[in-house]
PDB file of C-alpha atoms and ligand atoms in Angstrom:
ATOM      1  CA  MET A 958       0.000   0.000   0.000  1.00  0.00           C
ATOM      2  CA  ILE A 959       1.084   3.547  -0.661  1.00  0.00           C
ATOM      3  CA  ILE A 960      -0.339   5.993   1.876  1.00  0.00           C
ATOM      4  CA  LYS A 961      -1.854   8.868  -0.086  1.00  0.00           C
ATOM      5  CA  ASN A 962      -3.408  11.166   2.487  1.00  0.00           C
ATOM      6  CA  GLU A 963      -3.499  12.157   6.137  1.00  0.00           C
ATOM      7  CA  LYS A 964      -6.625  10.095   6.850  1.00  0.00           C
ATOM      8  CA  GLU A 965      -4.941   6.884   5.713  1.00  0.00           C
ATOM      9  CA  ARG A 966      -1.758   7.813   7.529  1.00  0.00           C
ATOM     10  CA  ALA A 967      -3.633   8.404  10.784  1.00  0.00           C
ATOM     11  CA  ALA A 968      -5.473   5.076  10.446  1.00  0.00           C
ATOM     12  CA  LEU A 969      -2.233   3.201   9.779  1.00  0.00           C
ATOM     13  CA  ILE A 970      -0.514   4.758  12.787  1.00  0.00           C
ATOM     14  CA  GLU A 971      -3.472   4.165  15.105  1.00  0.00           C
ATOM     15  CA  GLY A 972      -3.824   0.536  13.962  1.00  0.00           C
ATOM     16  CA  GLY A 973      -0.105   0.011  14.470  1.00  0.00           C
ATOM     17  CA  LYS A 974      -0.229   1.461  17.964  1.00  0.00           C
ATOM     18  CA  ARG A 975      -3.089  -0.854  18.879  1.00  0.00           C
ATOM     19  CA  LEU A 976      -1.299  -3.899  17.476  1.00  0.00           C
ATOM     20  CA  GLY A 977       1.908  -3.019  19.309  1.00  0.00           C
ATOM     21  CA  ALA A 978      -0.003  -2.728  22.597  1.00  0.00           C
ATOM     22  CA  ILE A 979      -1.697  -6.116  22.094  1.00  0.00           C
ATOM     23  CA  LEU A 980       1.619  -7.838  21.375  1.00  0.00           C
ATOM     24  CA  LYS A 981       3.099  -6.328  24.547  1.00  0.00           C
ATOM     25  CA  LYS A 982       0.146  -7.655  26.529  1.00  0.00           C
ATOM     26  CA  LEU A 983       0.522 -11.115  24.946  1.00  0.00           C
ATOM     27  CA  ALA A 984       4.237 -11.141  25.784  1.00  0.00           C
ATOM     28  CA  GLU A 985       3.332 -10.506  29.439  1.00  0.00           C
ATOM     29  CA  LYS A 986       0.942 -13.472  29.365  1.00  0.00           C
ATOM     30  CA  VAL A 987       3.591 -15.876  28.045  1.00  0.00           C
ATOM     31  CA  ALA A 988       4.520 -18.349  30.805  1.00  0.00           C
ATOM     32  CA  PRO A 989       4.961 -22.098  31.309  1.00  0.00           C
ATOM     33  CA  GLY A 990       1.541 -23.787  31.298  1.00  0.00           C
ATOM     34  CA  VAL A 991      -0.165 -21.174  29.100  1.00  0.00           C
ATOM     35  CA  SER A 992      -1.662 -22.619  25.922  1.00  0.00           C
ATOM     36  CA  ALA A 993      -1.345 -21.221  22.428  1.00  0.00           C
ATOM     37  CA  GLU A 994      -5.137 -21.182  22.212  1.00  0.00           C
ATOM     38  CA  GLU A 995      -5.428 -18.959  25.299  1.00  0.00           C
ATOM     39  CA  LEU A 996      -3.058 -16.450  23.693  1.00  0.00           C
ATOM     40  CA  ASP A 997      -5.069 -16.568  20.465  1.00  0.00           C
ATOM     41  CA  ASP A 998      -8.312 -15.971  22.381  1.00  0.00           C
ATOM     42  CA  ILE A 999      -6.816 -12.977  24.202  1.00  0.00           C
ATOM     43  CA  ALA A1000      -5.465 -11.540  20.938  1.00  0.00           C
ATOM     44  CA  GLU A1001      -8.776 -11.878  19.112  1.00  0.00           C
ATOM     45  CA  GLN A1002     -10.745 -10.445  22.040  1.00  0.00           C
ATOM     46  CA  MET A1003      -8.449  -7.424  22.392  1.00  0.00           C
ATOM     47  CA  ILE A1004      -8.670  -6.702  18.658  1.00  0.00           C
ATOM     48  CA  ARG A1005     -12.477  -6.930  18.644  1.00  0.00           C
ATOM     49  CA  ASP A1006     -12.905  -4.974  21.909  1.00  0.00           C
ATOM     50  CA  ALA A1007     -11.139  -2.042  20.226  1.00  0.00           C
ATOM     51  CA  GLY A1008     -13.535  -2.268  17.252  1.00  0.00           C
ATOM     52  CA  ASP A1009     -10.981  -3.745  14.842  1.00  0.00           C
ATOM     53  CA  THR A1010     -10.828  -7.008  12.883  1.00  0.00           C
ATOM     54  CA  PRO A1011      -8.269  -9.825  13.064  1.00  0.00           C
ATOM     55  CA  ALA A1012      -6.486  -9.793   9.690  1.00  0.00           C
ATOM     56  CA  PHE A1013      -5.226 -13.393   9.648  1.00  0.00           C
ATOM     57  CA  LEU A1014      -8.466 -15.163  10.679  1.00  0.00           C
ATOM     58  CA  GLY A1015     -10.122 -16.368   7.479  1.00  0.00           C
ATOM     59  CA  TYR A1016      -7.315 -15.060   5.259  1.00  0.00           C
ATOM     60  CA  THR A1017      -6.121 -17.427   2.528  1.00  0.00           C
ATOM     61  CA  PRO A1018      -2.562 -16.665   1.431  1.00  0.00           C
ATOM     62  CA  GLU A1019      -1.567 -17.377  -2.158  1.00  0.00           C
ATOM     63  CA  GLY A1020      -1.027 -21.104  -2.585  1.00  0.00           C
ATOM     64  CA  ALA A1021      -2.831 -22.108   0.635  1.00  0.00           C
ATOM     65  CA  ALA A1022      -5.592 -24.743   0.434  1.00  0.00           C
ATOM     66  CA  ARG A1023      -7.775 -23.256   3.160  1.00  0.00           C
ATOM     67  CA  PRO A1024      -8.238 -20.047   5.147  1.00  0.00           C
ATOM     68  CA  TYR A1025      -6.074 -19.507   8.236  1.00  0.00           C
ATOM     69  CA  PRO A1026      -8.171 -20.613  11.247  1.00  0.00           C
ATOM     70  CA  ALA A1027      -7.001 -18.222  13.997  1.00  0.00           C
ATOM     71  CA  ALA A1028      -6.207 -14.584  14.793  1.00  0.00           C
ATOM     72  CA  LEU A1029      -2.666 -15.264  16.032  1.00  0.00           C
ATOM     73  CA  CYS A1030       0.241 -17.362  14.769  1.00  0.00           C
ATOM     74  CA  VAL A1031       2.011 -19.126  17.646  1.00  0.00           C
ATOM     75  CA  SER A1032       5.265 -20.816  16.594  1.00  0.00           C
ATOM     76  CA  ILE A1033       7.181 -22.700  19.284  1.00  0.00           C
ATOM     77  CA  ASN A1034      10.893 -23.680  19.102  1.00  0.00           C
ATOM     78  CA  ASP A1035      11.465 -25.426  15.727  1.00  0.00           C
ATOM     79  CA  GLU A1036       8.196 -24.043  14.396  1.00  0.00           C
ATOM     80  CA  VAL A1037       9.352 -21.086  12.328  1.00  0.00           C
ATOM     81  CA  VAL A1038       6.194 -19.172  11.413  1.00  0.00           C
ATOM     82  CA  HIS A1039       2.416 -19.619  10.965  1.00  0.00           C
ATOM     83  CA  GLY A1040       1.956 -22.079  13.824  1.00  0.00           C
ATOM     84  CA  ILE A1041      -1.772 -22.704  14.318  1.00  0.00           C
ATOM     85  CA  PRO A1042      -2.765 -22.141  17.969  1.00  0.00           C
ATOM     86  CA  ASN A1043      -6.230 -23.677  18.065  1.00  0.00           C
ATOM     87  CA  GLU A1044      -6.237 -27.029  16.246  1.00  0.00           C
ATOM     88  CA  SER A1045      -4.069 -29.100  18.562  1.00  0.00           C
ATOM     89  CA  LYS A1046      -3.226 -28.688  22.232  1.00  0.00           C
ATOM     90  CA  LYS A1047      -0.054 -26.622  22.410  1.00  0.00           C
ATOM     91  CA  VAL A1048       1.096 -25.683  25.896  1.00  0.00           C
ATOM     92  CA  LEU A1049       4.171 -23.543  26.552  1.00  0.00           C
ATOM     93  CA  LYS A1050       6.924 -25.137  28.646  1.00  0.00           C
ATOM     94  CA  ASN A1051       9.763 -23.628  30.634  1.00  0.00           C
ATOM     95  CA  GLY A1052      12.721 -23.111  28.285  1.00  0.00           C
ATOM     96  CA  ASP A1053      10.680 -22.766  25.085  1.00  0.00           C
ATOM     97  CA  ILE A1054      10.884 -19.791  22.780  1.00  0.00           C
ATOM     98  CA  VAL A1055       7.664 -18.696  21.115  1.00  0.00           C
ATOM     99  CA  SER A1056       6.988 -16.327  18.264  1.00  0.00           C
ATOM    100  CA  LEU A1057       3.694 -14.456  18.255  1.00  0.00           C
ATOM    101  CA  ASP A1058       2.660 -13.011  14.895  1.00  0.00           C
ATOM    102  CA  LEU A1059      -0.499 -10.913  14.674  1.00  0.00           C
ATOM    103  CA  GLY A1060      -2.313  -8.757  12.141  1.00  0.00           C
ATOM    104  CA  LEU A1061      -5.318  -6.483  12.430  1.00  0.00           C
ATOM    105  CA  ALA A1062      -7.373  -4.229  10.206  1.00  0.00           C
ATOM    106  CA  HIS A1063      -8.131  -0.766  11.571  1.00  0.00           C
ATOM    107  CA  ASP A1064     -10.330   1.510   9.418  1.00  0.00           C
ATOM    108  CA  GLY A1065      -9.608  -0.827   6.504  1.00  0.00           C
ATOM    109  CA  ILE A1066      -5.817  -0.687   6.834  1.00  0.00           C
ATOM    110  CA  ILE A1067      -3.889  -3.814   7.761  1.00  0.00           C
ATOM    111  CA  VAL A1068      -0.865  -3.868  10.043  1.00  0.00           C
ATOM    112  CA  ASP A1069       1.310  -6.889  10.848  1.00  0.00           C
ATOM    113  CA  ALA A1070       3.933  -7.485  13.554  1.00  0.00           C
ATOM    114  CA  ALA A1071       5.654 -10.288  15.430  1.00  0.00           C
ATOM    115  CA  ILE A1072       7.831 -10.839  18.471  1.00  0.00           C
ATOM    116  CA  THR A1073       9.702 -13.843  19.852  1.00  0.00           C
ATOM    117  CA  VAL A1074       9.460 -14.320  23.589  1.00  0.00           C
ATOM    118  CA  PRO A1075      11.356 -16.649  25.967  1.00  0.00           C
ATOM    119  CA  VAL A1076       9.164 -18.892  28.128  1.00  0.00           C
ATOM    120  CA  GLY A1077      10.415 -18.977  31.712  1.00  0.00           C
ATOM    121  CA  LYS A1078      14.167 -19.562  31.816  1.00  0.00           C
ATOM    122  CA  THR A1079      15.795 -20.133  28.418  1.00  0.00           C
ATOM    123  CA  SER A1080      19.416 -20.549  27.376  1.00  0.00           C
ATOM    124  CA  GLU A1081      21.778 -17.695  26.561  1.00  0.00           C
ATOM    125  CA  ARG A1082      21.867 -18.970  22.995  1.00  0.00           C
ATOM    126  CA  ASP A1083      18.065 -18.698  22.718  1.00  0.00           C
ATOM    127  CA  LEU A1084      18.258 -15.098  23.883  1.00  0.00           C
ATOM    128  CA  ARG A1085      21.064 -14.362  21.410  1.00  0.00           C
ATOM    129  CA  LEU A1086      18.962 -15.766  18.558  1.00  0.00           C
ATOM    130  CA  ILE A1087      16.020 -13.566  19.533  1.00  0.00           C
ATOM    131  CA  ARG A1088      18.304 -10.540  19.880  1.00  0.00           C
ATOM    132  CA  ALA A1089      19.913 -11.219  16.479  1.00  0.00           C
ATOM    133  CA  CYS A1090      16.477 -11.070  14.830  1.00  0.00           C
ATOM    134  CA  GLU A1091      15.595  -7.845  16.641  1.00  0.00           C
ATOM    135  CA  ASP A1092      18.931  -6.253  15.750  1.00  0.00           C
ATOM    136  CA  SER A1093      18.596  -7.218  12.093  1.00  0.00           C
ATOM    137  CA  LEU A1094      15.067  -5.811  12.014  1.00  0.00           C
ATOM    138  CA  ALA A1095      16.415  -2.510  13.348  1.00  0.00           C
ATOM    139  CA  ALA A1096      19.154  -2.589  10.677  1.00  0.00           C
ATOM    140  CA  GLY A1097      16.580  -3.243   7.945  1.00  0.00           C
ATOM    141  CA  ILE A1098      14.375  -0.421   9.179  1.00  0.00           C
ATOM    142  CA  ALA A1099      17.337   1.984   9.203  1.00  0.00           C
ATOM    143  CA  ALA A1100      18.053   1.075   5.565  1.00  0.00           C
ATOM    144  CA  ALA A1101      14.460   1.689   4.405  1.00  0.00           C
ATOM    145  CA  VAL A1102      14.626   5.140   2.864  1.00  0.00           C
ATOM    146  CA  PRO A1103      12.566   6.610  -0.009  1.00  0.00           C
ATOM    147  CA  GLY A1104      14.679   6.674  -3.159  1.00  0.00           C
ATOM    148  CA  GLY A1105      16.496   3.518  -2.110  1.00  0.00           C
ATOM    149  CA  ARG A1106      15.798  -0.054  -3.171  1.00  0.00           C
ATOM    150  CA  VAL A1107      14.310  -3.128  -1.543  1.00  0.00           C
ATOM    151  CA  GLY A1108      17.791  -4.679  -1.799  1.00  0.00           C
ATOM    152  CA  ASP A1109      19.128  -2.003   0.587  1.00  0.00           C
ATOM    153  CA  ILE A1110      16.884  -3.433   3.309  1.00  0.00           C
ATOM    154  CA  SER A1111      17.752  -7.031   2.396  1.00  0.00           C
ATOM    155  CA  ALA A1112      21.497  -6.355   2.446  1.00  0.00           C
ATOM    156  CA  ALA A1113      21.297  -4.546   5.798  1.00  0.00           C
ATOM    157  CA  ILE A1114      19.429  -7.467   7.377  1.00  0.00           C
ATOM    158  CA  GLU A1115      21.884 -10.000   5.947  1.00  0.00           C
ATOM    159  CA  LYS A1116      24.882  -7.975   7.138  1.00  0.00           C
ATOM    160  CA  SER A1117      23.433  -7.743  10.632  1.00  0.00           C
ATOM    161  CA  PHE A1118      23.386 -11.561  10.935  1.00  0.00           C
ATOM    162  CA  LYS A1119      27.051 -11.890   9.898  1.00  0.00           C
ATOM    163  CA  GLY A1120      29.143 -13.276  12.719  1.00  0.00           C
ATOM    164  CA  THR A1121      26.160 -14.263  14.873  1.00  0.00           C
ATOM    165  CA  GLY A1122      26.429 -17.953  13.935  1.00  0.00           C
ATOM    166  CA  PHE A1123      22.723 -18.036  13.086  1.00  0.00           C
ATOM    167  CA  ALA A1124      21.233 -18.826   9.677  1.00  0.00           C
ATOM    168  CA  ILE A1125      18.737 -16.607   7.887  1.00  0.00           C
ATOM    169  CA  VAL A1126      15.612 -18.540   6.855  1.00  0.00           C
ATOM    170  CA  LYS A1127      15.835 -17.587   3.194  1.00  0.00           C
ATOM    171  CA  ALA A1128      12.562 -19.156   2.073  1.00  0.00           C
ATOM    172  CA  LEU A1129      10.553 -16.532   3.962  1.00  0.00           C
ATOM    173  CA  GLY A1130      10.657 -12.761   4.058  1.00  0.00           C
ATOM    174  CA  GLY A1131       8.966  -9.409   4.409  1.00  0.00           C
ATOM    175  CA  HIS A1132       6.306  -7.920   2.204  1.00  0.00           C
ATOM    176  CA  GLY A1133       4.147  -4.957   1.373  1.00  0.00           C
ATOM    177  CA  VAL A1134       1.073  -4.637   3.609  1.00  0.00           C
ATOM    178  CA  GLY A1135      -1.872  -2.311   4.172  1.00  0.00           C
ATOM    179  CA  ASP A1136      -4.609  -3.125   1.660  1.00  0.00           C
ATOM    180  CA  VAL A1137      -4.196  -6.888   2.173  1.00  0.00           C
ATOM    181  CA  VAL A1138      -1.985  -9.030   4.402  1.00  0.00           C
ATOM    182  CA  HIS A1139       0.637  -9.800   1.759  1.00  0.00           C
ATOM    183  CA  GLU A1140       1.400  -7.427  -1.101  1.00  0.00           C
ATOM    184  CA  GLU A1141       4.253  -6.623  -3.420  1.00  0.00           C
ATOM    185  CA  PRO A1142       7.111  -6.043  -2.993  1.00  0.00           C
ATOM    186  CA  PHE A1143       8.562  -9.200  -1.433  1.00  0.00           C
ATOM    187  CA  VAL A1144      11.419  -8.179   0.856  1.00  0.00           C
ATOM    188  CA  PRO A1145      14.051 -10.934   1.121  1.00  0.00           C
ATOM    189  CA  ASN A1146      16.162 -11.045   4.270  1.00  0.00           C
ATOM    190  CA  PHE A1147      19.343 -11.270   2.188  1.00  0.00           C
ATOM    191  CA  GLY A1148      20.470  -9.606  -1.019  1.00  0.00           C
ATOM    192  CA  LYS A1149      22.381  -6.858  -2.698  1.00  0.00           C
ATOM    193  CA  ALA A1150      22.027  -3.140  -1.962  1.00  0.00           C
ATOM    194  CA  GLY A1151      20.911  -1.021  -4.909  1.00  0.00           C
ATOM    195  CA  THR A1152      18.833  -3.811  -6.477  1.00  0.00           C
ATOM    196  CA  GLY A1153      15.119  -4.587  -6.550  1.00  0.00           C
ATOM    197  CA  ALA A1154      12.009  -2.418  -6.490  1.00  0.00           C
ATOM    198  CA  GLU A1155      12.329   1.269  -5.646  1.00  0.00           C
ATOM    199  CA  LEU A1156      11.322   2.412  -2.168  1.00  0.00           C
ATOM    200  CA  VAL A1157       8.892   5.317  -2.411  1.00  0.00           C
ATOM    201  CA  GLU A1158       7.491   7.751   0.117  1.00  0.00           C
ATOM    202  CA  GLY A1159       4.221   6.505   1.609  1.00  0.00           C
ATOM    203  CA  MET A1160       5.073   2.833   1.074  1.00  0.00           C
ATOM    204  CA  VAL A1161       3.942   0.475   3.836  1.00  0.00           C
ATOM    205  CA  LEU A1162       6.127  -2.579   4.430  1.00  0.00           C
ATOM    206  CA  ALA A1163       6.215  -5.425   6.919  1.00  0.00           C
ATOM    207  CA  LEU A1164       9.866  -6.289   7.532  1.00  0.00           C
ATOM    208  CA  GLU A1165      10.377  -9.678   9.174  1.00  0.00           C
ATOM    209  CA  PRO A1166      13.796 -11.241   9.588  1.00  0.00           C
ATOM    210  CA  ILE A1167      13.551 -14.928  10.531  1.00  0.00           C
ATOM    211  CA  ALA A1168      16.570 -16.952  11.641  1.00  0.00           C
ATOM    212  CA  ALA A1169      17.432 -20.414  12.918  1.00  0.00           C
ATOM    213  CA  MET A1170      20.170 -21.960  15.035  1.00  0.00           C
ATOM    214  CA  GLY A1171      20.840 -24.666  12.442  1.00  0.00           C
ATOM    215  CA  LYS A1172      20.975 -24.451   8.667  1.00  0.00           C
ATOM    216  CA  GLY A1173      17.831 -22.383   8.080  1.00  0.00           C
ATOM    217  CA  ALA A1174      16.075 -24.757   5.660  1.00  0.00           C
ATOM    218  CA  VAL A1175      12.348 -25.074   6.342  1.00  0.00           C
ATOM    219  CA  ALA A1176       9.492 -27.425   5.434  1.00  0.00           C
ATOM    220  CA  LEU A1177       5.757 -26.859   5.430  1.00  0.00           C
ATOM    221  CA  SER A1178       3.807 -29.168   7.771  1.00  0.00           C
ATOM    222  CA  SER A1179       0.763 -31.196   6.726  1.00  0.00           C
ATOM    223  CA  ASP A1180      -1.566 -28.595   8.327  1.00  0.00           C
ATOM    224  CA  GLY A1181      -0.695 -26.403   5.341  1.00  0.00           C
ATOM    225  CA  TYR A1182       0.542 -23.494   7.481  1.00  0.00           C
ATOM    226  CA  THR A1183       3.186 -24.355  10.050  1.00  0.00           C
ATOM    227  CA  TYR A1184       6.746 -24.012   8.782  1.00  0.00           C
ATOM    228  CA  ARG A1185       9.354 -25.964  10.756  1.00  0.00           C
ATOM    229  CA  THR A1186      13.127 -26.087  10.462  1.00  0.00           C
ATOM    230  CA  LYS A1187      14.166 -29.253   8.616  1.00  0.00           C
ATOM    231  CA  ASP A1188      16.955 -29.940  11.113  1.00  0.00           C
ATOM    232  CA  GLY A1189      14.735 -29.387  14.172  1.00  0.00           C
ATOM    233  CA  SER A1190      16.750 -26.385  15.320  1.00  0.00           C
ATOM    234  CA  ARG A1191      15.067 -23.441  16.987  1.00  0.00           C
ATOM    235  CA  ALA A1192      13.947 -20.399  15.037  1.00  0.00           C
ATOM    236  CA  ALA A1193      13.048 -16.836  15.933  1.00  0.00           C
ATOM    237  CA  HIS A1194      11.249 -14.001  14.181  1.00  0.00           C
ATOM    238  CA  ALA A1195      10.847 -10.243  14.621  1.00  0.00           C
ATOM    239  CA  GLU A1196       8.499  -8.071  12.589  1.00  0.00           C
ATOM    240  CA  HIS A1197       7.320  -4.490  12.366  1.00  0.00           C
ATOM    241  CA  THR A1198       5.095  -2.660   9.929  1.00  0.00           C
ATOM    242  CA  ILE A1199       6.829   0.517   8.794  1.00  0.00           C
ATOM    243  CA  LEU A1200       5.817   3.610   6.829  1.00  0.00           C
ATOM    244  CA  LEU A1201       8.368   5.205   4.524  1.00  0.00           C
ATOM    245  CA  GLU A1202       8.392   8.898   5.287  1.00  0.00           C
ATOM    246  CA  LYS A1203      10.522  11.545   3.611  1.00  0.00           C
ATOM    247  CA  ARG A1204      13.397  11.262   6.075  1.00  0.00           C
ATOM    248  CA  GLY A1205      13.187   7.506   6.603  1.00  0.00           C
ATOM    249  CA  ALA A1206      11.081   4.720   8.035  1.00  0.00           C
ATOM    250  CA  ARG A1207       8.606   5.233  10.819  1.00  0.00           C
ATOM    251  CA  ILE A1208       7.811   2.122  12.852  1.00  0.00           C
ATOM    252  CA  VAL A1209       4.025   1.991  13.182  1.00  0.00           C
ATOM    253  CA  THR A1210       3.620  -1.202  15.233  1.00  0.00           C
ATOM    254  CA  VAL A1211       5.276   0.158  18.397  1.00  0.00           C
TER     255      VAL A1211
HETATM  256 MG1   MG B2489       4.230 -10.507   7.922  1.00  0.00          MG
END
């Protein structure tokens, strides 16, 4: 989506603020013994209480055989993204890491964000993986400037992971957002600066670096949504929706 006027801009920013607040609340609820379904219920209720609509519930991404059945994606440990919270009993255990990915539509504009949260006491390495994703997201956001290229973001994210020992999950990446959940341009988490689609003022993007402790190859599970690492290693994910303003990117999902 390209934001064209102040009304759209205000709706995007308000929706982003609401989504950011819900994710913070969900992160506080994460604890051993809490189920993925409980988190999904809380997320959906908070979205609806504010008068908004869950963006993932009922959404069918390109290539999917059926609509997504929940408001929230809950991906635990080797689950990379799009873990379904409400079709099997998934209970968080001490030492897990869990990514929470949520989208909502506010005044017709869709925002999308994700965080990875440690459950109880996790290892130092788990925390480093989570931090590496957050750092690379910040690097990608800093590189998102009107007049630049999508590849500037990709290269900044890739560079940020150098030396961390973690592998970028190259099969997945960021995307345009706003009118629908996934739009052009695709934003790979690796690449060459100065290449790809031009970044223009008003553009709305969801940047989402995803990384794993092992090799970073992923496979889609039989539920049609849950991606897991092929080697069973843990993965983490960090995502913000951003708006490209004249001087640079504004994070809307804070
Ligand atoms: Mg996304």
